[in-house]
C-alpha positions as CSV (number, residue, x, y, z in Angstrom):
1,M,13.3,44.2,-76.2
2,E,12.4,47.6,-75.2
3,Q,15.1,49.0,-77.1
4,L,14.8,47.1,-79.9
5,E,10.7,48.3,-79.8
6,K,11.4,51.9,-79.1
7,V,14.7,52.2,-81.0
8,Y,15.8,49.9,-83.4
9,I,12.7,48.8,-85.3
10,P,11.2,52.2,-85.7
11,R,14.5,52.8,-88.2
12,V,13.8,49.4,-90.2
13,S,9.7,49.5,-89.8
14,Q,9.8,49.5,-93.9
15,Y,11.1,45.9,-93.8
16,R,8.3,42.9,-93.8
17,F,10.6,41.4,-91.3
18,C,11.0,44.0,-88.7
19,Q,6.9,44.9,-88.4
20,I,6.1,41.1,-88.3
21,M,8.9,41.2,-85.0
22,A,7.4,44.0,-83.6
23,E,3.8,42.4,-84.3
24,N,5.5,39.2,-82.2
25,L,7.3,40.8,-79.5
26,P,3.3,41.5,-77.4
27,R,3.2,37.6,-77.2
28,L,7.1,36.7,-76.6
29,R,6.8,38.9,-73.3
30,D,3.7,37.2,-72.4
31,Q,5.6,34.2,-72.9
32,I,8.5,35.2,-70.6
33,K,6.1,36.5,-68.1
34,E,4.6,32.6,-67.9
35,I,7.7,31.0,-68.1
36,S,8.7,33.3,-64.8
37,M,6.0,32.7,-63.3
38,S,5.8,28.7,-64.2
39,D,9.4,29.1,-61.8
40,L,7.9,31.1,-59.3
41,K,5.3,28.4,-58.8
42,D,7.8,25.7,-58.7
43,F,9.9,28.0,-56.2
44,L,6.3,28.6,-54.1
45,E,5.8,24.7,-54.1
46,S,9.6,24.2,-53.4
47,I,9.8,26.5,-50.4
48,R,6.6,24.6,-49.5
49,K,8.4,20.8,-49.2
50,H,11.6,22.7,-47.8
51,S,9.8,24.7,-45.0
52,D,10.6,22.7,-41.9
53,K,14.0,22.4,-42.6
54,V,14.7,25.9,-43.1
55,G,12.9,26.2,-39.9
56,E,14.7,23.9,-38.5
57,A,17.8,24.9,-39.1
58,A,16.6,28.4,-37.4
59,M,15.4,26.9,-34.4
60,K,18.8,24.5,-33.8
61,Q,20.8,28.0,-34.5
62,A,18.1,29.7,-32.2
63,Q,19.1,26.6,-29.2
64,Q,23.0,26.5,-29.9
65,H,22.9,30.5,-28.8
66,R,20.5,29.7,-25.6
67,T,23.0,27.4,-24.8
68,F,25.7,29.3,-25.3
69,N,24.6,32.6,-23.6
70,S,23.5,30.3,-20.5
71,A,27.0,28.6,-20.3
72,V,28.1,32.4,-20.0
73,A,25.8,33.6,-17.6
74,K,26.4,30.7,-15.7
75,Q,30.6,31.1,-15.1
76,A,29.6,34.7,-14.9
77,S,27.5,33.5,-11.4
78,M,30.4,31.3,-10.8
79,G,32.9,34.4,-10.8
80,H,34.3,33.3,-14.1
81,Y,33.2,35.1,-16.5
82,T,35.0,36.1,-19.6
83,K,33.3,38.7,-22.3
84,P,31.5,36.8,-24.9
85,L,34.3,35.4,-27.8
86,Y,31.2,35.5,-30.1
87,A,29.8,38.6,-32.6
88,L,26.4,38.7,-34.3
89,N,26.1,40.2,-37.9
90,G,23.5,42.7,-38.4
91,R,20.4,42.1,-37.2
92,G,19.7,38.9,-34.8
93,H,18.6,36.0,-35.8
94,T,18.0,37.1,-39.1
95,Q,21.7,37.3,-40.1
96,M,22.2,35.0,-37.4
97,L,20.8,32.7,-39.7
98,N,24.0,33.9,-41.8
99,G,26.3,32.1,-39.5
100,L,26.7,33.0,-35.6
101,M,30.3,33.5,-35.1
102,L,31.8,31.6,-32.0
103,D,35.0,31.2,-31.4
104,D,37.0,27.8,-31.7
105,M,36.4,26.4,-28.6
106,V,32.6,27.1,-28.3
107,E,32.6,24.7,-31.6
108,E,34.7,22.8,-30.4
109,E,32.2,22.1,-27.2
110,D,28.9,22.0,-29.0
111,G,30.4,19.7,-31.1
112,E,27.9,20.0,-33.8
113,E,28.2,19.9,-37.1
114,E,27.4,23.4,-39.4
115,V,23.5,24.5,-39.5
116,L,22.6,25.0,-43.0
117,T,21.3,28.5,-43.8
118,A,17.8,29.5,-45.6
119,Q,20.1,30.3,-48.7
120,D,21.8,26.9,-48.6
121,L,17.9,25.4,-48.5
122,V,16.3,27.3,-51.0
123,D,17.1,28.6,-54.2
124,F,15.5,32.1,-54.0
125,S,16.4,33.9,-57.7
126,P,13.4,32.4,-59.5
127,V,11.9,35.2,-57.0
128,Y,14.0,38.1,-58.0
129,R,14.1,36.9,-61.5
130,C,10.1,36.8,-61.7
131,L,9.8,40.2,-59.4
132,H,12.5,41.7,-62.2
133,I,10.4,40.9,-65.3
134,Y,7.7,41.5,-64.4
135,S,9.0,45.2,-62.8
136,I,10.5,46.2,-66.1
137,L,6.9,45.0,-67.9
138,G,5.0,47.2,-65.9
139,D,3.4,44.4,-64.0
140,R,5.1,44.2,-60.7
141,E,1.5,45.0,-59.0
142,T,0.1,41.9,-60.2
143,F,3.1,39.8,-59.1
144,E,3.1,41.4,-55.9
145,N,-0.5,41.0,-55.6
146,Y,-0.4,36.9,-56.5
147,Y,2.8,36.4,-54.3
148,R,1.8,37.4,-51.4
149,K,-2.2,35.8,-51.8
150,Q,-0.2,32.4,-52.9
151,R,1.5,32.8,-49.7
152,K,-1.5,33.2,-47.5
153,K,-3.1,30.2,-48.5
154,Q,0.3,28.5,-47.9
155,A,0.2,30.0,-44.2
156,R,-3.3,28.8,-43.6
157,L,-2.0,25.2,-44.8
158,V,1.4,25.3,-42.4
159,L,-0.7,26.1,-39.9
160,Q,-2.8,23.1,-40.0
161,P,-1.9,20.8,-37.4
162,Q,-1.6,17.0,-37.5
163,A,-4.4,15.1,-35.9
164,N,-2.5,13.3,-34.0
165,M,0.2,15.9,-33.1
166,H,-0.2,15.7,-29.3
167,E,0.9,12.5,-29.4
168,T,4.7,13.1,-29.6
169,A,7.2,15.8,-29.1
170,E,8.3,15.0,-32.8
171,G,4.9,16.0,-33.8
172,Y,4.9,19.4,-32.2
173,R,8.9,20.1,-33.5
174,K,7.7,19.4,-37.0
175,Y,4.6,22.0,-36.6
176,F,6.9,24.8,-35.2
177,N,9.6,24.0,-38.0
178,Q,6.9,24.3,-40.6
179,I,5.8,27.5,-39.1
180,V,9.0,28.8,-38.5
181,G,10.5,28.2,-42.3
182,F,7.9,30.0,-43.6
183,F,8.6,33.1,-41.6
184,V,12.1,32.9,-42.0
185,V,11.4,32.9,-45.7
186,E,9.3,36.0,-45.7
187,D,11.9,37.9,-43.6
188,H,14.3,36.8,-46.2
189,I,12.2,38.4,-48.9
190,L,11.5,41.5,-46.9
191,H,14.9,42.3,-46.6
192,A,16.1,41.0,-50.1
193,T,13.5,42.7,-52.5
194,Q,12.1,46.2,-51.9
195,G,8.8,45.9,-51.4
196,L,7.9,42.4,-52.5
197,V,6.5,42.0,-48.8
198,T,6.4,44.8,-46.5
199,R,6.7,44.6,-42.7
200,A,3.0,45.3,-42.3
201,F,2.3,42.2,-44.4
202,T,4.4,40.1,-42.3
203,E,3.1,41.5,-38.9
204,E,-0.6,40.9,-40.2
205,L,0.4,37.2,-41.2
206,W,1.9,37.2,-38.2
207,N,-0.8,38.1,-36.1
208,M,-3.1,35.9,-37.8
209,A,-0.5,32.6,-37.3
210,L,0.5,34.0,-33.5
211,S,-3.6,33.2,-32.8
212,K,-4.2,30.2,-34.7
213,V,-0.8,28.5,-33.0
214,I,-2.3,29.4,-29.5
215,A,-5.7,27.7,-30.4
216,V,-3.9,24.7,-31.9
217,L,-1.3,24.8,-29.2
218,R,-4.4,25.1,-26.2
219,T,-6.5,22.5,-27.7
220,H,-3.8,19.8,-28.3
221,S,-2.0,20.3,-25.1
222,S,-5.0,19.5,-23.2
223,Y,-5.1,16.0,-24.6
224,C,-1.6,15.6,-22.8
225,D,-1.0,13.4,-19.4
226,D,2.3,12.7,-20.1
227,P,4.1,15.6,-18.0
228,D,7.4,15.1,-19.6
229,L,6.1,15.6,-23.3
230,V,4.2,18.6,-21.5
231,L,7.8,19.9,-20.2
232,E,9.6,19.2,-23.7
233,L,6.3,20.6,-24.8
234,K,7.0,23.9,-23.2
235,N,11.1,23.8,-24.6
236,L,9.8,23.7,-27.6
237,I,7.6,26.8,-27.6
238,V,10.5,28.7,-25.7
239,V,13.2,28.2,-28.6
240,F,10.0,28.6,-31.0
241,A,9.6,31.9,-29.4
242,D,13.1,33.1,-28.9
243,T,13.9,32.1,-32.5
244,L,11.4,34.0,-34.1
245,Q,11.6,36.8,-31.4
246,G,14.9,37.3,-33.2
247,Y,13.2,38.1,-36.5
248,G,11.8,41.0,-35.0
249,F,7.8,38.6,-34.6
250,P,6.5,39.8,-30.8
251,V,5.9,36.8,-29.0
252,N,4.4,37.7,-25.7
253,R,1.8,36.5,-25.9
254,L,3.6,32.9,-26.4
255,F,4.8,33.2,-23.1
256,D,1.5,33.9,-21.5
257,L,0.1,30.9,-22.8
258,L,3.2,28.8,-21.3
259,F,1.4,30.1,-18.2
260,E,-1.8,28.3,-19.2
261,I,0.8,25.1,-20.1
262,R,2.4,25.2,-16.5
263,D,-0.9,25.0,-14.6
264,Q,-1.8,21.7,-16.8
265,Y,2.2,20.9,-16.4
266,N,1.5,20.9,-12.8
267,E,-1.8,18.8,-12.8
268,T,0.0,16.5,-14.8
269,L,3.0,16.5,-12.3
270,L,-0.1,15.7,-9.4
271,K,-1.6,13.0,-10.9
272,K,1.7,11.1,-11.1
273,W,2.7,11.5,-7.9
274,S,-1.1,11.2,-6.9
275,L,-0.2,7.1,-8.2
276,V,3.5,7.4,-6.6
277,F,1.9,8.5,-2.9
278,R,-0.5,5.4,-3.3
279,E,2.6,2.9,-4.2
280,I,4.3,4.1,-1.6
281,F,0.9,3.7,0.8
282,E,0.5,0.4,-0.4
283,L,4.1,-1.2,0.0
284,D,4.3,0.5,3.5
285,N,4.7,-2.2,6.3
286,Y,3.6,0.5,8.6
287,S,6.2,-0.4,11.1
288,P,8.6,1.4,13.1
289,I,12.2,1.4,10.8
290,P,14.6,-0.9,11.9
291,V,18.1,0.1,11.8
292,E,21.2,-2.7,12.4
293,T,24.3,-0.6,11.8
294,E,25.4,3.1,12.0
295,E,25.4,3.1,8.3
296,E,22.1,2.3,7.8
297,Y,21.4,4.9,10.5
298,K,23.4,7.4,8.2
299,L,21.3,6.2,5.5
300,V,18.1,6.9,6.9
301,I,18.1,10.0,8.2
302,S,20.3,11.5,4.8
303,R,16.6,10.9,3.4
304,F,14.8,12.7,5.7
305,P,15.7,15.2,8.5
306,F,15.2,13.0,11.6
307,H,17.0,14.0,15.2
308,D,16.0,12.1,18.2
309,A,18.5,12.8,21.2
310,E,17.8,9.4,22.8
311,I,17.4,7.1,19.9
312,E,20.9,8.7,18.5
313,K,22.1,7.0,22.5
314,Q,20.8,3.6,22.1
315,E,22.4,0.8,20.8
316,F,22.4,-1.2,17.5
317,P,20.1,-2.6,16.3
318,K,16.7,0.1,17.0
319,K,13.9,0.9,15.6
320,L,12.9,4.7,14.4
321,P,9.8,5.9,15.2
322,M,8.5,6.2,11.4
323,S,7.8,3.6,9.3
324,Q,9.2,3.3,5.5
325,S,6.8,5.9,3.6
326,V,8.4,8.6,5.9
327,P,11.5,8.9,4.2
328,Q,9.8,8.1,0.7
329,I,7.5,10.5,0.8
330,Y,9.4,13.6,1.6
331,T,12.3,12.7,-1.3
332,Q,8.9,12.8,-3.4
333,V,8.2,16.1,-2.6
334,K,11.9,17.0,-3.5
335,E,11.3,15.3,-6.5
336,F,8.2,17.1,-7.2
337,I,10.0,20.4,-6.5
338,Y,12.8,19.4,-8.8
339,A,10.0,18.5,-11.7
340,S,7.9,21.4,-11.2
341,L,11.5,23.8,-11.1
342,K,12.4,22.4,-14.5
343,F,9.3,24.1,-16.6
344,S,10.1,27.3,-14.7
345,E,13.5,27.5,-16.2
346,S,13.9,29.6,-19.8
347,L,10.8,31.6,-18.8
348,H,12.7,34.6,-18.1
349,R,11.0,35.1,-14.7
350,S,12.6,36.7,-11.8
351,S,13.6,34.2,-8.7
352,T,11.2,35.6,-6.4
353,E,8.6,34.7,-9.2
354,I,10.1,31.3,-9.7
355,D,9.9,31.1,-5.8
356,D,6.2,31.5,-5.7
357,M,5.7,28.9,-8.2
358,L,7.3,26.2,-6.3
359,R,5.9,27.3,-3.3
360,K,2.3,27.6,-4.8
361,S,2.8,24.2,-6.7
362,T,4.2,22.3,-3.8
363,N,1.5,23.7,-1.5
364,L,-1.0,21.9,-4.5
365,L,0.9,18.6,-3.7
366,L,0.5,18.6,0.1
367,T,-3.0,20.0,0.5
368,R,-4.5,18.2,-2.7
369,T,-2.5,15.3,-4.0
370,L,-0.9,13.7,-0.8
371,S,-3.7,15.0,1.4
372,G,-6.3,13.2,-1.1
373,C,-3.7,10.0,-0.5
374,L,-3.5,10.0,3.2
375,Q,-7.6,10.3,3.5
376,N,-8.2,7.9,1.1
377,L,-5.9,5.6,3.0
378,I,-7.3,6.0,6.6
379,K,-10.5,5.1,5.2
380,K,-9.5,1.8,3.6
381,P,-11.0,-1.4,5.1
382,H,-7.7,-3.5,5.8
383,I,-6.2,-0.6,7.8
384,G,-6.6,-1.4,11.5
385,L,-5.8,0.0,14.8
386,T,-2.1,-0.4,14.0
387,E,-1.7,0.9,11.3
388,L,-3.5,4.1,12.1
389,V,-1.3,4.8,15.0
390,Q,1.3,4.2,12.7
391,I,0.2,6.9,9.9
392,I,-0.9,9.3,13.1
393,I,3.0,9.0,13.9
394,N,4.1,9.3,10.2
395,T,2.0,12.3,9.5
396,T,3.3,14.0,13.2
397,H,7.2,13.7,11.9
398,L,6.4,14.6,8.3
399,E,4.6,17.9,10.1
400,Q,8.0,18.4,11.7
401,A,10.0,17.8,8.4
402,C,8.0,21.1,6.5
403,R,10.2,23.6,7.6
404,Y,13.2,21.4,5.8
405,L,11.1,21.7,2.4
406,E,10.9,25.5,3.4
407,E,14.8,25.1,3.5
408,F,15.2,23.6,0.1
409,I,13.4,25.6,-1.8
410,T,14.8,28.5,-0.3
411,N,17.9,27.4,-1.0
412,I,16.8,26.4,-4.9
413,T,15.4,29.9,-5.6
414,N,17.7,32.2,-3.5
415,V,14.6,34.0,-2.2
416,S,14.6,34.9,1.2
417,P,11.5,33.2,3.3
418,E,11.5,36.6,5.2
419,T,10.6,38.1,2.0
420,V,6.7,40.5,1.6
421,H,5.3,38.4,-0.7
422,T,6.5,34.7,-0.1
423,T,3.8,32.0,0.1
424,R,3.7,29.3,2.9
425,L,3.9,26.1,2.7
426,Y,0.0,24.5,3.9
427,G,2.2,21.0,4.8
428,L,1.6,21.4,8.3
429,S,-2.1,21.5,7.9
430,T,-2.3,18.7,5.6
431,F,-0.4,16.6,8.2
432,K,-2.4,17.8,10.8
433,D,-5.8,17.0,8.8
434,A,-4.6,13.0,8.1
435,R,-4.0,13.1,11.4
436,H,-7.3,13.9,13.0
437,A,-8.9,11.8,10.0
438,A,-6.7,8.9,11.2
439,E,-7.8,10.1,15.4
440,G,-11.5,9.8,14.1
441,E,-11.0,6.7,12.4
442,I,-9.2,4.9,15.3
443,Y,-12.6,5.9,17.5
444,T,-14.8,4.6,15.0
445,K,-12.7,1.4,14.3
446,L,-12.4,0.6,18.0
447,N,-16.1,0.9,18.5
448,Q,-17.2,-1.0,15.5
449,K,-15.2,-3.7,17.4
450,I,-16.5,-3.3,20.5
451,D,-20.2,-3.9,18.7
452,E,-18.8,-7.4,17.3
453,F,-17.7,-8.4,20.5
454,I,-21.3,-7.1,22.0
455,Q,-22.5,-9.2,19.1
456,L,-21.4,-12.1,21.0
457,A,-23.4,-11.4,24.2
458,D,-25.6,-14.4,25.2
459,Y,-27.2,-13.3,28.4
460,E,-30.3,-15.7,29.9
461,W,-32.1,-13.0,30.7
462,C,-34.6,-15.3,32.8
463,M,-31.6,-17.0,35.0
464,A,-32.2,-17.7,38.5
465,E,-28.5,-16.5,40.1
466,S,-25.5,-15.2,38.5
467,D,-22.6,-17.4,36.9
468,G,-20.9,-16.2,39.7
469,R,-18.0,-14.8,37.0
470,A,-18.3,-12.2,34.7
471,S,-19.1,-13.3,30.8
472,G,-16.7,-14.8,28.6
473,Y,-17.4,-12.0,26.2
474,L,-16.7,-9.2,28.0
475,M,-13.5,-10.4,29.2
476,D,-12.4,-11.0,25.7
477,L,-12.8,-8.1,25.1
478,I,-11.5,-5.7,27.9
479,N,-8.3,-8.0,27.2
480,F,-8.5,-6.3,23.8
481,L,-9.0,-3.4,24.9
482,R,-6.2,-3.5,27.4
483,S,-3.7,-4.6,24.1
484,T,-4.9,-2.4,21.8
485,F,-4.1,0.7,24.9
486,Q,-0.2,-0.9,24.6
487,V,-0.1,-0.2,21.1
488,F,-1.3,3.3,21.5
489,T,2.1,4.3,23.8
490,H,3.5,5.6,21.0
491,L,0.5,8.3,20.2
492,P,0.4,12.1,21.0
493,G,-1.3,11.9,25.1
494,K,-4.6,13.3,23.9
495,V,-5.0,11.4,21.6
496,A,-4.6,7.7,23.4
497,Q,-6.9,9.5,26.2
498,T,-9.6,10.4,23.9
499,A,-9.6,7.1,22.5
500,C,-10.1,5.0,25.6
501,M,-12.7,7.6,27.0
502,S,-14.6,7.1,23.7
503,A,-14.1,3.6,23.7
504,C,-15.5,3.2,27.6
505,K,-18.3,5.5,26.8
506,H,-19.3,3.3,24.3
507,L,-19.2,-0.3,25.8
508,S,-21.2,1.5,28.3
509,T,-23.3,3.1,26.0
510,S,-23.6,-0.1,24.1
511,L,-24.5,-2.3,27.7
512,L,-27.4,0.2,28.6
513,Q,-28.9,-0.4,25.4
514,M,-28.8,-4.0,25.4
515,L,-31.1,-3.4,28.6
516,M,-33.0,-1.2,26.8
517,D,-33.5,-3.5,24.2
518,T,-37.6,-3.2,23.0
519,E,-37.0,-6.7,22.0
520,L,-35.9,-7.8,25.3
521,K,-39.5,-8.3,27.3
522,Q,-38.1,-10.2,30.8
523,I,-35.4,-10.0,32.7
524,S,-34.7,-11.6,35.8
525,M,-32.8,-10.3,39.2
526,G,-30.6,-13.7,38.3
527,A,-29.2,-11.8,35.0
528,V,-29.2,-8.2,36.7
529,Q,-26.8,-9.9,38.7
530,Q,-24.8,-10.9,35.9
531,F,-25.5,-8.0,34.2
532,N,-23.6,-6.5,37.2
533,L,-20.5,-9.0,37.4
534,D,-19.9,-7.2,34.0
535,V,-20.1,-3.7,34.6
536,I,-18.1,-4.3,37.6
537,Q,-15.3,-6.0,35.7
538,C,-15.2,-2.8,33.0
539,E,-15.0,-0.7,36.3
540,L,-12.2,-2.8,37.2
541,F,-10.6,-2.1,33.4
542,A,-11.0,1.3,33.9
543,S,-9.7,2.2,37.1
544,S,-6.5,-0.1,36.3
545,E,-5.2,3.0,34.5
546,P,-4.7,1.5,30.3
547,V,-3.8,4.9,29.1
548,P,-1.8,6.9,31.3
549,G,-2.7,10.6,32.1
550,F,-6.2,10.5,33.9
551,Q,-6.9,12.3,36.7
552,G,-8.4,10.6,39.6
553,D,-11.9,7.8,38.5
554,T,-12.1,10.1,35.1
555,L,-12.3,6.9,33.2
556,Q,-14.9,5.2,35.9
557,L,-16.8,8.1,35.2
558,A,-17.9,6.4,31.7
559,F,-20.0,3.6,33.6
560,I,-22.0,5.7,36.1
561,D,-25.2,5.7,34.3
562,L,-25.1,2.3,34.4
563,R,-23.2,1.5,37.9
564,Q,-25.8,3.5,40.1
565,L,-29.1,1.7,37.5
566,L,-27.7,-1.2,38.6
567,D,-27.2,-0.3,42.5
568,L,-30.6,1.0,42.5
569,F,-32.2,-2.7,41.3
570,M,-29.6,-4.4,43.3
571,V,-29.8,-2.8,46.6
572,W,-33.7,-2.4,45.9
573,D,-33.3,1.7,47.3
574,W,-36.9,2.8,45.6
575,S,-37.9,4.8,48.9
576,T,-34.1,7.2,48.5
577,Y,-34.7,7.3,44.5
578,L,-38.1,8.4,44.6
579,A,-37.5,10.6,47.8
580,D,-34.2,12.4,46.4
581,Y,-35.3,12.4,43.1
582,G,-34.1,16.3,41.4
583,Q,-31.9,16.3,44.0
584,P,-28.0,17.4,43.1
585,T,-26.7,15.3,46.3
586,S,-29.3,12.4,45.1
587,K,-27.2,9.0,45.0
588,Y,-28.8,7.7,41.9
589,L,-28.8,11.3,40.1
590,R,-27.4,9.8,37.0
591,V,-30.7,7.0,36.9
592,N,-33.3,8.5,34.2
593,P,-37.1,7.9,35.5
594,A,-38.2,6.6,32.2
595,T,-34.9,3.9,32.1
596,A,-35.2,2.7,35.2
597,L,-39.7,2.5,34.8
598,A,-38.5,0.6,31.6
599,L,-36.4,-1.7,33.5
600,L,-38.7,-2.4,35.8
601,E,-41.7,-3.5,33.9
602,K,-39.2,-6.0,32.3
603,M,-38.6,-7.5,35.6
604,K,-42.5,-7.2,36.9
605,D,-43.5,-9.6,33.9
606,T,-41.1,-12.3,35.4
607,S,-43.2,-12.0,38.6
608,K,-46.0,-14.7,37.9
609,K,-43.7,-16.9,36.0
610,N,-41.0,-17.3,38.3
611,N,-39.7,-16.3,41.9
612,I,-38.0,-13.4,41.4
613,F,-40.1,-11.4,44.4
614,S,-40.9,-15.2,45.7
615,Q,-38.9,-13.3,49.2
616,F,-41.0,-10.4,49.2
617,R,-44.6,-12.1,48.8
618,K,-43.2,-14.5,51.5
619,N,-42.1,-12.0,54.6
620,D,-44.8,-9.1,52.9
621,R,-47.0,-9.6,50.4
622,D,-47.6,-6.0,50.7
623,K,-44.3,-5.7,48.9
624,Q,-45.6,-6.9,45.1
625,K,-48.1,-3.6,46.4
626,L,-45.0,-1.5,46.8
627,I,-43.8,-2.5,43.1
628,E,-46.5,-1.7,41.5
629,T,-46.7,1.7,43.9
630,V,-42.7,2.0,42.4
631,V,-44.0,1.9,38.8
632,K,-47.6,4.1,39.5
633,Q,-44.6,7.0,41.2
634,L,-41.8,6.4,37.9
635,R,-44.6,6.6,35.5
636,S,-45.7,10.0,36.8
637,L,-42.3,11.5,36.9
638,V,-41.9,10.4,33.2
639,N,-45.3,11.7,32.2
640,G,-43.8,15.1,34.1
641,M,-41.3,15.2,32.5
642,S,-42.6,14.9,29.2
643,L,-45.4,17.9,29.8
644,H,-42.2,20.0,31.4
645,S,-40.7,19.5,28.3
């Protein structure tokens, strides 16, 4: 047309038809531009539809490349490394799309169908043709501006995720495929045309896309509570990043995002394992594991590192001290470590960093998840003293197994535990805390049980004389304590001793409170004698060494306050008490004047209604005055104490 217009038509311009032809040439140019632009619009529509297919092809080949490299690296680590039998043509993954040349052996191993390239899926001729036409017609800039404007619009559409994308891995995959496809096409246009798009333009698009992608992934991944789905998302992000990195796009921010998602992945793992631990604790029978045969014994110790020379010498059948939850918990902690490791794969991190990640996530599992489950278990109402004793034994064995978990992580990462920055596992503190909580709960439940027996007490406070034997409720209580402390033989010595001392002190305090109860207005000497018989049984129990390890009469000292108080009233030794009061050698050093006064007042109030003091009145009526004198002196001591304080 240009030759026709500038060379030939001027030679025959005198002819009318040539003039008409010259007048129609501009209109013809416009028609050609319109037709080519229409073809371009069809191309843009086509590329929008095929973008995900192009992206899928690119990501698939990137995945194959990664798999191949992993296989080569594995062979190298095993000492069978040979030179890779493949070649890349030209630039990274750009030419890889045009065919990654692996040897026949690799292709056979992969067993994959040949992956289509961008050129196979998209006909780029409309772009070339339209660019050529606009360039010749001197309107290239218009075409470039239009193309770039339309592609920017398409980029924004591609970056918009589906509302339910976070529900499935397929949703994420489609999203990534579309984005990769978009940039694969742009990269092809960048290199196949001269200046239609520039590196600056594609980088601008990529920076805009990258910010949007990160924001979208950060939001959608936060909705996910399935660790398997989060792991699939991580794998997709890695392939997505590797694919685009092959085209020269910077992807460091994506790997930074993966560290955020890793924390979330660990959170979903912790939630999952919390349910696992709870189920294990709920199904445990809290009894030592019975093993009938050598095979059963080997099966248990294959799952849990248990060694005890004494138990190994025993004949079958025998019992292992821990309950069935111990090997199950230990196995599940190892499973968690494996699950946590899966996320660290392909993150281009050193062994030391991966080791640190594993130890930190395992510490969270032990100090937060497992610790929380143990604390909740210990507080459950149906967990009794026997179960608490077993929990203490279990946590002792789990604590001892922590060093094997350290070794387990070391064997996975090949990072020596002596490395300067190696994080230690905090399992020891977790199990110690749980054990202390269980011990505290044992003391609490023992005291609650003692209170239940005390509530059954039914003293006849105005009885003339005692029954001559200890009360039934108290004998039942002592029998309960005796059988309970037999169960404590498997506990660490100090725990059993502390529990026994705590129980005796609580019993002594409860009995004294019963005497001092403000609702109790009158007590006869017969009731005091009956009460004394019950305290004697308590002292006999304490002296019988229900738990080994106490020195001398240490346990009996829990009842010393009661003993001295009752002796004072039984012997009626007020002169000694008042004379020696305040002396460190006093026979009744543990008797508080206020306590003695309160009990004496209860006894004095009955003197007019019964014969408590009849012997005194018959023998010497002045002794009644002695009681009044003692009461006055006790009140004086009490008032003196209050003034002094």
